[in-house]
CSV table of C-alpha atoms in Angstrom, one decimal:
chain,number,residue,atom,x,y,z
T,1,UNK,CA,-161.1,179.2,-64.7
T,2,UNK,CA,-160.6,177.3,-61.5
T,3,UNK,CA,-158.6,179.0,-58.9
T,4,UNK,CA,-156.3,176.0,-58.6
T,5,UNK,CA,-154.9,176.8,-62.0
T,6,UNK,CA,-153.6,180.1,-60.8
T,7,UNK,CA,-151.2,178.8,-58.1
T,8,UNK,CA,-147.7,180.2,-58.5
T,9,UNK,CA,-145.1,177.7,-59.5
T,10,UNK,CA,-141.4,178.0,-60.5
T,11,UNK,CA,-141.5,177.1,-64.2
T,12,UNK,CA,-139.4,178.1,-67.1
T,13,UNK,CA,-142.4,179.4,-69.0
T,14,UNK,CA,-145.4,181.4,-67.9
T,15,UNK,CA,-148.1,183.5,-69.3
T,16,UNK,CA,-148.2,186.9,-70.9
T,17,UNK,CA,-150.0,189.9,-69.7
T,18,UNK,CA,-152.6,191.6,-72.0
T,19,UNK,CA,-151.0,194.0,-74.4
T,20,UNK,CA,-152.5,197.1,-72.9
T,21,UNK,CA,-151.0,196.3,-69.5
T,22,UNK,CA,-147.4,195.5,-70.7
T,23,UNK,CA,-146.8,198.7,-72.6
T,24,UNK,CA,-146.7,201.1,-69.6
T,25,UNK,CA,-144.8,200.7,-66.3
T,26,UNK,CA,-145.4,202.4,-63.0
T,27,UNK,CA,-143.1,205.4,-62.4
T,28,UNK,CA,-143.9,206.4,-58.8
T,29,UNK,CA,-142.0,209.7,-58.8
T,30,UNK,CA,-140.8,212.4,-61.1
T,31,UNK,CA,-137.4,213.5,-62.0
T,32,UNK,CA,-136.5,210.9,-64.6
T,33,UNK,CA,-134.8,212.0,-67.8
T,34,UNK,CA,-134.1,209.5,-70.6
T,35,UNK,CA,-131.4,210.3,-73.2
T,36,UNK,CA,-130.2,208.5,-76.3
T,37,UNK,CA,-126.4,209.0,-76.5
T,38,UNK,CA,-126.2,207.9,-80.1
T,39,UNK,CA,-127.5,209.6,-83.3
T,40,UNK,CA,-127.7,206.1,-84.8
T,41,UNK,CA,-131.3,205.2,-85.8
T,42,UNK,CA,-131.1,201.8,-84.1
T,43,UNK,CA,-130.2,203.4,-80.8
T,44,UNK,CA,-133.0,206.0,-81.2
T,45,UNK,CA,-135.4,203.2,-81.9
T,46,UNK,CA,-134.5,201.2,-78.8
T,47,UNK,CA,-134.6,204.4,-76.7
T,48,UNK,CA,-138.1,205.3,-78.0
T,49,UNK,CA,-139.3,201.8,-77.1
T,50,UNK,CA,-138.0,202.1,-73.6
T,51,UNK,CA,-139.5,205.5,-73.2
T,52,UNK,CA,-142.8,204.3,-74.5
T,53,UNK,CA,-142.9,201.5,-72.0
T,54,UNK,CA,-142.0,203.8,-69.1
T,55,UNK,CA,-144.6,206.3,-70.2
T,56,UNK,CA,-142.1,209.2,-70.4
T,57,UNK,CA,-140.8,211.5,-73.2
T,58,UNK,CA,-137.3,211.3,-74.6
T,59,UNK,CA,-135.0,213.9,-73.3
T,60,UNK,CA,-133.9,216.6,-75.7
T,61,UNK,CA,-130.3,216.4,-76.7
T,62,UNK,CA,-128.3,217.1,-79.8
T,63,UNK,CA,-125.3,214.8,-80.7
T,64,UNK,CA,-123.3,215.5,-83.8
T,65,UNK,CA,-119.8,215.7,-85.2
T,66,UNK,CA,-117.9,218.8,-86.2
T,67,UNK,CA,-116.3,218.9,-89.7
T,68,UNK,CA,-113.0,218.0,-88.0
T,69,UNK,CA,-114.7,214.8,-86.6
T,70,UNK,CA,-114.9,216.0,-83.0
T,71,UNK,CA,-118.0,215.0,-81.2
T,72,UNK,CA,-120.2,217.7,-79.7
T,73,UNK,CA,-123.2,217.2,-77.3
T,74,UNK,CA,-125.7,219.8,-76.4
T,75,UNK,CA,-128.2,219.0,-73.5
T,76,UNK,CA,-131.3,221.0,-74.4
T,77,UNK,CA,-133.3,220.7,-71.2
T,78,UNK,CA,-132.7,221.0,-67.4
T,79,UNK,CA,-131.3,217.9,-65.7
T,80,UNK,CA,-130.5,219.6,-62.3
T,81,UNK,CA,-131.4,217.2,-59.4
T,82,UNK,CA,-132.8,214.5,-61.7
T,83,UNK,CA,-132.1,210.9,-62.4
T,84,UNK,CA,-130.6,210.8,-65.9
T,85,UNK,CA,-130.5,207.5,-67.9
T,86,UNK,CA,-128.3,207.5,-71.0
T,87,UNK,CA,-128.9,204.7,-73.5
T,88,UNK,CA,-126.1,203.8,-75.7
T,89,UNK,CA,-125.8,200.9,-78.2
T,90,UNK,CA,-122.5,200.1,-79.9
T,91,UNK,CA,-122.3,200.8,-83.6
T,92,UNK,CA,-119.6,199.8,-86.0
T,93,UNK,CA,-117.7,203.0,-85.1
T,94,UNK,CA,-117.0,201.8,-81.5
T,95,UNK,CA,-114.7,204.6,-80.5
T,96,UNK,CA,-117.0,207.4,-81.6
T,97,UNK,CA,-119.8,205.6,-79.7
T,98,UNK,CA,-117.7,205.7,-76.6
T,99,UNK,CA,-116.8,209.4,-76.9
T,100,UNK,CA,-120.5,210.3,-77.4
T,101,UNK,CA,-121.3,208.5,-74.2
T,102,UNK,CA,-118.4,210.0,-72.2
T,103,UNK,CA,-119.1,213.5,-73.3
T,104,UNK,CA,-122.8,213.2,-72.6
T,105,UNK,CA,-122.2,211.8,-69.1
T,106,UNK,CA,-119.8,214.6,-68.4
T,107,UNK,CA,-122.3,217.2,-69.7
T,108,UNK,CA,-124.9,215.9,-67.3
T,109,UNK,CA,-122.5,215.9,-64.4
T,110,UNK,CA,-121.5,219.5,-65.0
T,111,UNK,CA,-125.3,220.3,-65.3
T,112,UNK,CA,-125.8,219.1,-61.7
T,113,UNK,CA,-127.7,215.9,-62.4
T,114,UNK,CA,-128.6,213.9,-59.3
T,115,UNK,CA,-127.5,210.6,-60.7
T,116,UNK,CA,-126.3,209.4,-64.1
T,117,UNK,CA,-127.1,205.8,-65.1
T,118,UNK,CA,-125.6,204.3,-68.2
T,119,UNK,CA,-127.7,201.7,-70.1
T,120,UNK,CA,-125.2,199.9,-72.3
T,121,UNK,CA,-126.6,196.5,-73.3
T,122,UNK,CA,-123.3,195.4,-74.8
T,123,UNK,CA,-120.2,196.7,-73.0
T,124,UNK,CA,-117.6,197.5,-75.6
T,125,UNK,CA,-114.0,196.2,-75.3
T,126,UNK,CA,-115.3,193.5,-73.0
T,127,UNK,CA,-113.2,190.9,-74.9
T,128,UNK,CA,-110.1,192.8,-73.9
T,129,UNK,CA,-110.4,192.0,-70.2
T,130,UNK,CA,-107.2,190.0,-69.7
T,131,UNK,CA,-103.5,190.9,-70.0
T,132,UNK,CA,-102.0,189.4,-73.1
T,133,UNK,CA,-98.3,189.8,-73.7
T,134,UNK,CA,-97.5,193.5,-73.8
T,135,UNK,CA,-101.1,194.6,-74.3
T,136,UNK,CA,-103.4,196.1,-71.7
T,137,UNK,CA,-106.7,195.5,-70.0
T,138,UNK,CA,-108.8,197.9,-72.1
T,139,UNK,CA,-112.1,197.1,-70.4
T,140,UNK,CA,-110.6,198.3,-67.1
T,141,UNK,CA,-109.4,201.5,-68.8
T,142,UNK,CA,-112.9,202.1,-70.2
T,143,UNK,CA,-114.5,201.5,-66.9
T,144,UNK,CA,-112.2,204.0,-65.2
T,145,UNK,CA,-113.0,206.6,-67.9
T,146,UNK,CA,-116.8,206.1,-67.5
T,147,UNK,CA,-116.5,206.5,-63.7
T,148,UNK,CA,-114.3,209.6,-64.1
T,149,UNK,CA,-116.7,211.2,-66.5
T,150,UNK,CA,-119.4,211.0,-63.9
T,151,UNK,CA,-121.3,207.8,-64.3
T,152,UNK,CA,-122.9,206.7,-61.0
T,153,UNK,CA,-124.6,203.4,-62.1
T,154,UNK,CA,-124.3,201.0,-65.0
T,155,UNK,CA,-126.9,198.7,-66.5
T,156,UNK,CA,-125.6,196.1,-69.0
T,157,UNK,CA,-126.3,192.6,-70.2
T,158,UNK,CA,-124.2,189.4,-70.2
T,159,UNK,CA,-120.7,190.8,-69.7
T,160,UNK,CA,-118.2,188.7,-71.5
T,161,UNK,CA,-116.5,188.0,-68.2
T,162,UNK,CA,-118.5,188.7,-65.0
T,163,UNK,CA,-115.3,189.9,-63.3
T,164,UNK,CA,-115.5,193.1,-65.4
T,165,UNK,CA,-118.0,194.3,-62.8
T,166,UNK,CA,-115.0,194.6,-60.4
T,167,UNK,CA,-113.4,197.1,-62.8
T,168,UNK,CA,-116.0,199.7,-61.7
T,169,UNK,CA,-116.2,201.6,-58.4
T,170,UNK,CA,-119.9,202.2,-59.0
T,171,UNK,CA,-122.8,199.7,-58.9
T,172,UNK,CA,-123.2,197.5,-62.0
T,173,UNK,CA,-126.3,195.5,-62.8
T,174,UNK,CA,-125.3,192.7,-65.2
T,175,UNK,CA,-128.7,191.6,-66.5
T,176,UNK,CA,-129.0,188.0,-67.9
T,177,UNK,CA,-130.3,186.9,-71.2
T,178,UNK,CA,-130.5,183.2,-70.4
T,179,UNK,CA,-134.2,183.3,-69.4
T,180,UNK,CA,-135.0,184.6,-72.8
T,181,UNK,CA,-132.8,182.1,-74.6
T,182,UNK,CA,-134.5,179.3,-72.6
T,183,UNK,CA,-137.9,180.8,-73.5
T,184,UNK,CA,-136.9,180.7,-77.2
T,185,UNK,CA,-135.9,177.1,-77.1
T,186,UNK,CA,-139.2,176.1,-75.5
T,187,UNK,CA,-141.4,178.4,-77.6
T,188,UNK,CA,-139.8,178.1,-81.0
T,189,UNK,CA,-138.2,174.7,-80.9
T,190,UNK,CA,-141.4,173.4,-79.2
T,191,UNK,CA,-144.2,175.7,-80.1
T,192,UNK,CA,-147.3,175.8,-78.0
T,193,UNK,CA,-150.3,176.7,-80.1
T,194,UNK,CA,-153.6,178.1,-79.1
T,195,UNK,CA,-156.5,177.0,-81.2
T,196,UNK,CA,-159.0,179.8,-81.9
T,197,UNK,CA,-158.7,183.6,-82.5
T,198,UNK,CA,-158.0,186.0,-79.7
T,199,UNK,CA,-158.8,185.4,-76.0
T,200,UNK,CA,-161.9,183.4,-75.8
T,201,UNK,CA,-162.3,183.2,-72.0
T,202,UNK,CA,-162.3,180.2,-69.7
T,203,UNK,CA,-163.6,177.7,-72.2
T,204,UNK,CA,-160.9,178.5,-74.8
T,205,UNK,CA,-159.3,175.3,-76.1
T,206,UNK,CA,-155.5,174.8,-75.5
T,207,UNK,CA,-153.3,172.2,-77.2
T,208,UNK,CA,-149.7,171.4,-76.6
T,209,UNK,CA,-147.1,170.9,-79.3
T,210,UNK,CA,-147.5,167.2,-78.9
T,211,UNK,CA,-151.3,167.3,-79.3
T,212,UNK,CA,-151.2,169.6,-82.3
T,213,UNK,CA,-148.5,167.5,-83.9
T,214,UNK,CA,-150.8,164.5,-83.9
T,215,UNK,CA,-153.4,166.4,-85.8
T,216,UNK,CA,-151.2,168.3,-88.3
T,217,UNK,CA,-149.4,167.0,-91.3
T,218,UNK,CA,-145.6,167.5,-91.4
T,219,UNK,CA,-146.0,170.1,-94.2
T,220,UNK,CA,-148.2,172.2,-91.9
T,221,UNK,CA,-145.5,172.1,-89.2
T,222,UNK,CA,-143.0,173.4,-91.8
T,223,UNK,CA,-145.4,176.2,-92.8
T,224,UNK,CA,-145.8,177.2,-89.1
T,225,UNK,CA,-142.1,177.3,-88.6
T,226,UNK,CA,-142.3,174.8,-85.7
T,227,UNK,CA,-140.2,171.8,-84.7
T,228,UNK,CA,-142.3,169.2,-82.8
T,229,UNK,CA,-139.3,167.4,-81.2
T,230,UNK,CA,-137.9,169.8,-78.7
T,231,UNK,CA,-137.0,167.0,-76.3
T,232,UNK,CA,-134.8,165.5,-79.0
T,233,UNK,CA,-132.4,168.4,-78.7
T,234,UNK,CA,-128.9,168.6,-77.2
T,235,UNK,CA,-127.1,171.6,-75.9
T,236,UNK,CA,-123.6,172.0,-77.4
T,237,UNK,CA,-120.6,173.9,-76.2
T,238,UNK,CA,-118.4,174.8,-79.2
T,239,UNK,CA,-115.3,174.7,-76.9
T,240,UNK,CA,-114.5,173.5,-73.4
T,241,UNK,CA,-114.4,177.2,-72.3
T,242,UNK,CA,-118.2,177.5,-72.9
T,243,UNK,CA,-119.1,174.2,-71.3
T,244,UNK,CA,-120.3,175.8,-68.0
T,245,UNK,CA,-122.8,177.9,-69.9
T,246,UNK,CA,-124.0,175.0,-71.9
T,247,UNK,CA,-124.3,172.9,-68.8
T,248,UNK,CA,-126.5,175.5,-67.2
T,249,UNK,CA,-128.8,175.5,-70.2
T,250,UNK,CA,-128.9,171.7,-70.4
T,251,UNK,CA,-129.8,171.4,-66.7
T,252,UNK,CA,-132.6,173.9,-66.9
T,253,UNK,CA,-134.1,172.3,-70.0
T,254,UNK,CA,-133.5,168.7,-68.8
T,255,UNK,CA,-131.6,168.1,-72.0
T,256,UNK,CA,-128.3,166.4,-72.7
T,257,UNK,CA,-125.0,168.2,-73.3
T,258,UNK,CA,-122.2,167.8,-75.9
T,259,UNK,CA,-118.8,169.5,-76.0
T,260,UNK,CA,-116.7,170.1,-79.1
T,261,UNK,CA,-112.9,169.7,-78.4
T,262,UNK,CA,-110.0,170.0,-80.7
T,263,UNK,CA,-109.4,172.3,-83.7
T,264,UNK,CA,-112.6,174.3,-83.2
T,265,UNK,CA,-111.5,175.7,-79.9
T,266,UNK,CA,-109.9,179.1,-79.5
T,267,UNK,CA,-106.2,179.5,-80.2
T,268,UNK,CA,-103.9,179.0,-77.3
T,269,UNK,CA,-102.3,182.4,-77.8
T,270,UNK,CA,-105.6,184.1,-77.0
T,271,UNK,CA,-105.8,182.3,-73.6
T,272,UNK,CA,-102.2,182.8,-72.4
T,273,UNK,CA,-101.6,185.6,-69.9
T,274,UNK,CA,-98.1,186.3,-71.0
T,275,UNK,CA,-97.8,189.6,-69.2
T,276,UNK,CA,-94.0,189.2,-69.0
T,277,UNK,CA,-92.5,188.0,-72.3
T,278,UNK,CA,-89.6,185.7,-71.4
T,279,UNK,CA,-86.2,186.5,-72.8
T,280,UNK,CA,-84.6,184.2,-75.3
T,281,UNK,CA,-83.4,180.9,-73.8
T,282,UNK,CA,-79.9,181.7,-75.1
T,283,UNK,CA,-79.8,185.0,-73.2
T,284,UNK,CA,-81.1,183.3,-70.0
T,285,UNK,CA,-78.3,180.8,-70.1
T,286,UNK,CA,-75.8,183.6,-70.7
T,287,UNK,CA,-77.0,185.6,-67.7
T,288,UNK,CA,-77.7,182.7,-65.4
T,289,UNK,CA,-75.5,179.8,-66.5
T,290,UNK,CA,-76.5,177.7,-63.4
T,291,UNK,CA,-80.3,178.4,-63.7
T,292,UNK,CA,-82.3,175.6,-65.1
T,293,UNK,CA,-86.1,176.3,-65.3
T,294,UNK,CA,-88.3,173.4,-66.5
T,295,UNK,CA,-90.1,174.5,-69.7
T,296,UNK,CA,-93.7,173.7,-70.5
T,297,UNK,CA,-94.2,171.2,-73.3
T,298,UNK,CA,-95.9,172.9,-76.2
T,299,UNK,CA,-99.5,172.0,-76.6
T,300,UNK,CA,-100.7,170.1,-79.6
T,301,UNK,CA,-104.4,170.2,-80.5
T,302,UNK,CA,-106.0,166.8,-80.8
T,303,UNK,CA,-108.2,166.0,-83.8
T,304,UNK,CA,-111.6,167.5,-83.4
T,305,UNK,CA,-113.8,165.5,-81.1
T,306,UNK,CA,-117.5,165.7,-80.0
T,307,UNK,CA,-118.0,164.5,-76.5
T,308,UNK,CA,-121.6,163.5,-76.4
T,309,UNK,CA,-124.2,162.1,-78.7
T,310,UNK,CA,-125.6,164.4,-81.3
T,311,UNK,CA,-126.6,161.8,-83.9
T,312,UNK,CA,-130.2,162.3,-85.1
T,313,UNK,CA,-130.7,165.3,-82.7
T,314,UNK,CA,-131.2,169.0,-82.8
T,315,UNK,CA,-128.0,170.7,-81.9
T,316,UNK,CA,-128.2,174.0,-80.0
T,317,UNK,CA,-124.9,175.8,-79.7
T,318,UNK,CA,-124.9,178.4,-76.9
T,319,UNK,CA,-122.4,181.2,-76.3
T,320,UNK,CA,-122.4,184.9,-75.2
T,321,UNK,CA,-121.1,186.6,-78.3
T,322,UNK,CA,-121.2,185.9,-82.0
T,323,UNK,CA,-118.5,188.0,-83.7
T,324,UNK,CA,-116.0,186.1,-85.7
T,325,UNK,CA,-118.2,183.3,-86.9
T,326,UNK,CA,-115.5,180.9,-88.1
T,327,UNK,CA,-115.6,178.9,-84.9
T,328,UNK,CA,-119.4,178.6,-85.1
T,329,UNK,CA,-119.3,177.5,-88.7
T,330,UNK,CA,-116.6,174.9,-87.9
T,331,UNK,CA,-118.7,173.6,-85.0
T,332,UNK,CA,-121.8,173.5,-87.2
T,333,UNK,CA,-120.0,171.5,-89.9
T,334,UNK,CA,-118.7,169.1,-87.3
T,335,UNK,CA,-122.2,168.6,-85.8
T,336,UNK,CA,-123.6,167.9,-89.3
T,337,UNK,CA,-120.9,165.3,-89.9
T,338,UNK,CA,-121.8,163.7,-86.6
T,339,UNK,CA,-125.5,163.3,-87.6
T,340,UNK,CA,-127.2,166.4,-86.1
T,341,UNK,CA,-130.1,167.2,-88.5
T,342,UNK,CA,-130.8,170.7,-87.4
T,343,UNK,CA,-128.5,173.3,-85.8
T,344,UNK,CA,-129.3,176.4,-83.8
T,345,UNK,CA,-126.8,179.0,-82.6
T,346,UNK,CA,-127.8,181.0,-79.5
T,347,UNK,CA,-125.9,183.9,-78.0
T,348,UNK,CA,-126.6,187.2,-76.3
T,349,UNK,CA,-124.7,189.7,-78.5
T,350,UNK,CA,-124.5,189.5,-82.2
T,351,UNK,CA,-121.6,191.6,-83.4
T,352,UNK,CA,-121.5,189.9,-86.7
T,353,UNK,CA,-118.4,191.7,-87.9
T,354,UNK,CA,-116.8,191.6,-91.4
T,355,UNK,CA,-118.4,189.2,-93.8
T,356,UNK,CA,-120.2,187.2,-91.0
T,357,UNK,CA,-123.7,187.6,-92.7
T,358,UNK,CA,-122.5,186.0,-95.9
T,359,UNK,CA,-120.7,183.2,-94.1
T,360,UNK,CA,-123.8,182.4,-92.0
T,361,UNK,CA,-126.0,182.4,-95.1
T,362,UNK,CA,-123.8,179.8,-96.7
T,363,UNK,CA,-123.2,177.8,-93.6
T,364,UNK,CA,-124.8,174.6,-92.2
T,365,UNK,CA,-126.4,176.7,-89.4
T,366,UNK,CA,-130.1,176.4,-89.7
T,367,UNK,CA,-131.0,179.0,-87.1
T,368,UNK,CA,-128.9,181.2,-84.8
T,369,UNK,CA,-130.5,183.1,-82.0
T,370,UNK,CA,-128.8,186.0,-80.2
T,371,UNK,CA,-131.3,186.4,-77.3
T,372,UNK,CA,-134.9,185.9,-78.2
T,373,UNK,CA,-137.2,187.9,-76.0
T,374,UNK,CA,-140.4,188.8,-77.7
T,375,UNK,CA,-142.3,191.3,-75.4
T,376,UNK,CA,-144.0,188.5,-73.5
T,377,UNK,CA,-140.8,186.6,-73.0
T,378,UNK,CA,-139.7,189.0,-70.3
T,379,UNK,CA,-143.0,188.5,-68.5
T,380,UNK,CA,-142.3,184.8,-68.7
T,381,UNK,CA,-138.8,185.3,-67.3
T,382,UNK,CA,-139.7,187.8,-64.6
T,383,UNK,CA,-143.3,187.2,-63.6
T,384,UNK,CA,-146.3,189.4,-62.8
T,385,UNK,CA,-144.3,191.8,-60.6
T,386,UNK,CA,-143.4,193.8,-63.8
T,387,UNK,CA,-146.9,195.3,-64.2
T,388,UNK,CA,-149.2,193.6,-61.8
T,389,UNK,CA,-151.0,192.0,-64.7
T,390,UNK,CA,-153.1,188.9,-64.5
T,391,UNK,CA,-151.6,185.8,-65.8
T,392,UNK,CA,-153.0,182.8,-67.6
T,393,UNK,CA,-153.2,179.3,-66.2
T,394,UNK,CA,-150.2,177.0,-65.8
T,395,UNK,CA,-150.5,173.2,-65.7
T,396,UNK,CA,-149.0,172.4,-62.4
T,397,UNK,CA,-150.2,168.9,-61.3
T,398,UNK,CA,-148.1,165.8,-61.9
T,399,UNK,CA,-151.0,164.4,-63.9
T,400,UNK,CA,-150.7,167.2,-66.4
T,401,UNK,CA,-146.9,166.9,-66.8
T,402,UNK,CA,-145.4,165.3,-69.9
T,403,UNK,CA,-144.2,161.8,-70.2
T,404,UNK,CA,-140.7,162.9,-69.3
T,405,UNK,CA,-141.9,164.8,-66.2
T,406,UNK,CA,-141.5,168.3,-67.7
T,407,UNK,CA,-144.1,171.0,-67.1
T,408,UNK,CA,-146.1,172.0,-70.1
T,409,UNK,CA,-147.4,175.5,-69.3
T,410,UNK,CA,-150.0,177.2,-71.4
T,411,UNK,CA,-149.6,180.8,-72.4
T,412,UNK,CA,-152.0,183.2,-73.9
T,413,UNK,CA,-151.4,183.8,-77.6
T,414,UNK,CA,-153.4,184.5,-80.7
T,415,UNK,CA,-154.0,181.8,-83.1
T,416,UNK,CA,-151.3,180.8,-85.6
T,417,UNK,CA,-152.4,180.7,-89.2
T,418,UNK,CA,-150.6,178.2,-91.4
T,419,UNK,CA,-148.2,179.9,-93.7
T,420,UNK,CA,-148.0,183.2,-91.8
T,421,UNK,CA,-145.2,182.5,-89.5
T,422,UNK,CA,-143.3,180.4,-92.0
T,423,UNK,CA,-143.2,183.4,-94.4
T,424,UNK,CA,-141.6,185.8,-91.9
T,425,UNK,CA,-139.5,183.4,-89.9
T,426,UNK,CA,-135.9,184.4,-89.6
T,427,UNK,CA,-132.9,182.1,-89.5
T,428,UNK,CA,-130.6,184.1,-87.2
T,429,UNK,CA,-132.5,185.8,-84.4
T,430,UNK,CA,-130.7,188.7,-82.8
T,431,UNK,CA,-131.6,191.4,-80.3
T,432,UNK,CA,-131.5,195.1,-80.7
T,433,UNK,CA,-128.6,195.4,-78.1
T,434,UNK,CA,-126.5,196.0,-81.2
T,435,UNK,CA,-127.8,197.4,-84.6
T,436,UNK,CA,-128.2,194.8,-87.3
T,437,UNK,CA,-130.0,196.6,-90.2
T,438,UNK,CA,-127.2,196.2,-92.7
T,439,UNK,CA,-126.5,192.6,-91.7
T,440,UNK,CA,-130.2,191.7,-92.1
T,441,UNK,CA,-130.1,193.0,-95.7
T,442,UNK,CA,-127.1,190.8,-96.4
T,443,UNK,CA,-128.4,187.7,-94.8
T,444,UNK,CA,-132.1,186.6,-94.7
T,445,UNK,CA,-131.4,184.3,-91.8
T,446,UNK,CA,-130.9,187.3,-89.4
T,447,UNK,CA,-133.9,188.4,-87.4
T,448,UNK,CA,-134.0,191.1,-84.7
T,449,UNK,CA,-136.2,190.8,-81.6
T,450,UNK,CA,-136.9,193.5,-79.0
T,451,UNK,CA,-135.4,193.4,-75.5
T,452,UNK,CA,-136.6,196.8,-74.4
T,453,UNK,CA,-138.9,195.5,-71.7
T,454,UNK,CA,-136.2,194.2,-69.3
T,455,UNK,CA,-134.2,197.4,-69.7
T,456,UNK,CA,-137.3,199.4,-69.0
T,457,UNK,CA,-138.0,197.4,-65.9
T,458,UNK,CA,-134.4,197.9,-64.7
T,459,UNK,CA,-134.7,201.6,-65.2
T,460,UNK,CA,-138.0,201.8,-63.4
T,461,UNK,CA,-136.8,199.9,-60.4
T,462,UNK,CA,-133.6,202.0,-60.1
T,463,UNK,CA,-135.5,205.2,-60.4
T,464,UNK,CA,-138.2,204.2,-57.9
T,465,UNK,CA,-135.6,202.9,-55.4
T,466,UNK,CA,-136.9,199.3,-55.7
T,467,UNK,CA,-134.9,196.1,-55.2
T,468,UNK,CA,-133.2,194.7,-58.3
T,469,UNK,CA,-133.1,191.2,-56.9
T,470,UNK,CA,-136.3,190.2,-58.6
T,471,UNK,CA,-134.5,190.5,-62.0
T,472,UNK,CA,-131.9,188.0,-60.9
T,473,UNK,CA,-134.2,185.2,-59.5
T,474,UNK,CA,-133.0,181.7,-60.0
T,475,UNK,CA,-129.9,182.9,-61.8
T,476,UNK,CA,-126.8,180.9,-60.9
T,477,UNK,CA,-123.1,181.7,-61.4
T,478,UNK,CA,-123.0,179.9,-64.7
T,479,UNK,CA,-125.9,181.9,-66.2
């Protein structure tokens, strides 16, 4: 291929490294120990994938519960003077998960570990980060407990509120999922297909989604699981509170934005600080007969309104957490009524509590995605610095841009056989930041995609003493 095709450009998509290069990362020094703090099979699976990419063995540790439900942890190898990374995913039993982590951190601290880094993709109790009435800021309490137990560094992803980082007195790396979500929109909503089998060298034929669409029948597109009209999409915020996140996605994808306002937004009681409950008005008048404080007029929700045009478009709802799905279902129904013909839901963490799988299966949501990073997506988000791999060509010149002026990069991928992808295509795409095995059995729309690569890269950089700034390139405050 011509050397001009290999020039570096800032694009939202780029090429994938060969499989043999992306599986192992460069650990320049010894003294790294990797533990899984949860006996849960999903946590063990994620930990093993990270260990495999780093080229290290999993540390030997035994985590179990006594008959009286007390958690016991036994470290079965030396950690003295070593960098210990403890991976913990949040299961349904959140409190047991937290105790497992705290006890293991403290065990490593008392065993003279050099540093103890927690890898917690979803930080539990992150929703309880504000004072509400006579409640408490539980995420601050949990942060203090982790630091007191001996944690020296934290790696997490998409905190519910970025200000939670300030609750810790240790370094916190809040990794972002937005590059992967953007990659999913571009790759799955507008699939780029390579014609031919395997990598066929410089003369291999590449075709964009638009080109393949001209040659394929509509039924073939359905079999491939592809949507040929990516630029006909609109990014949707299900409430004004998530408008900034939606705006960031829309600006990066050069798409329009719509905001749902009205009955679908969160209840006012959840947003009120209310740290000092006021006494009854009658008692105030009795104590201070001359005191007259103007009272706020009670809010009244307007009828549900969609600000923006979604008629005849693909609606992509973006948020950070999918837990109580009622608000997403209401938003999906509203968008269907306003003329959206396909609906995606995209978020970082899929808690999917209670009967969420059943509700999603019966809803108007066509696809939900909760971070979609296939192994090559992290390469696309972070670039060749991960492994030093060679990258495929990217269309850079203005002549090669689409009619709307958007770049159409080409990435290496094996051929897509009609019918293959359509058979295995999931409706709700989630990451393994949180286990979803049971939910997947209950709802065929749920699909899990691996995010172990970016966690592996963060671990590698911290252990080697390298800068973490590369993992936060082009990430704004709203991402």
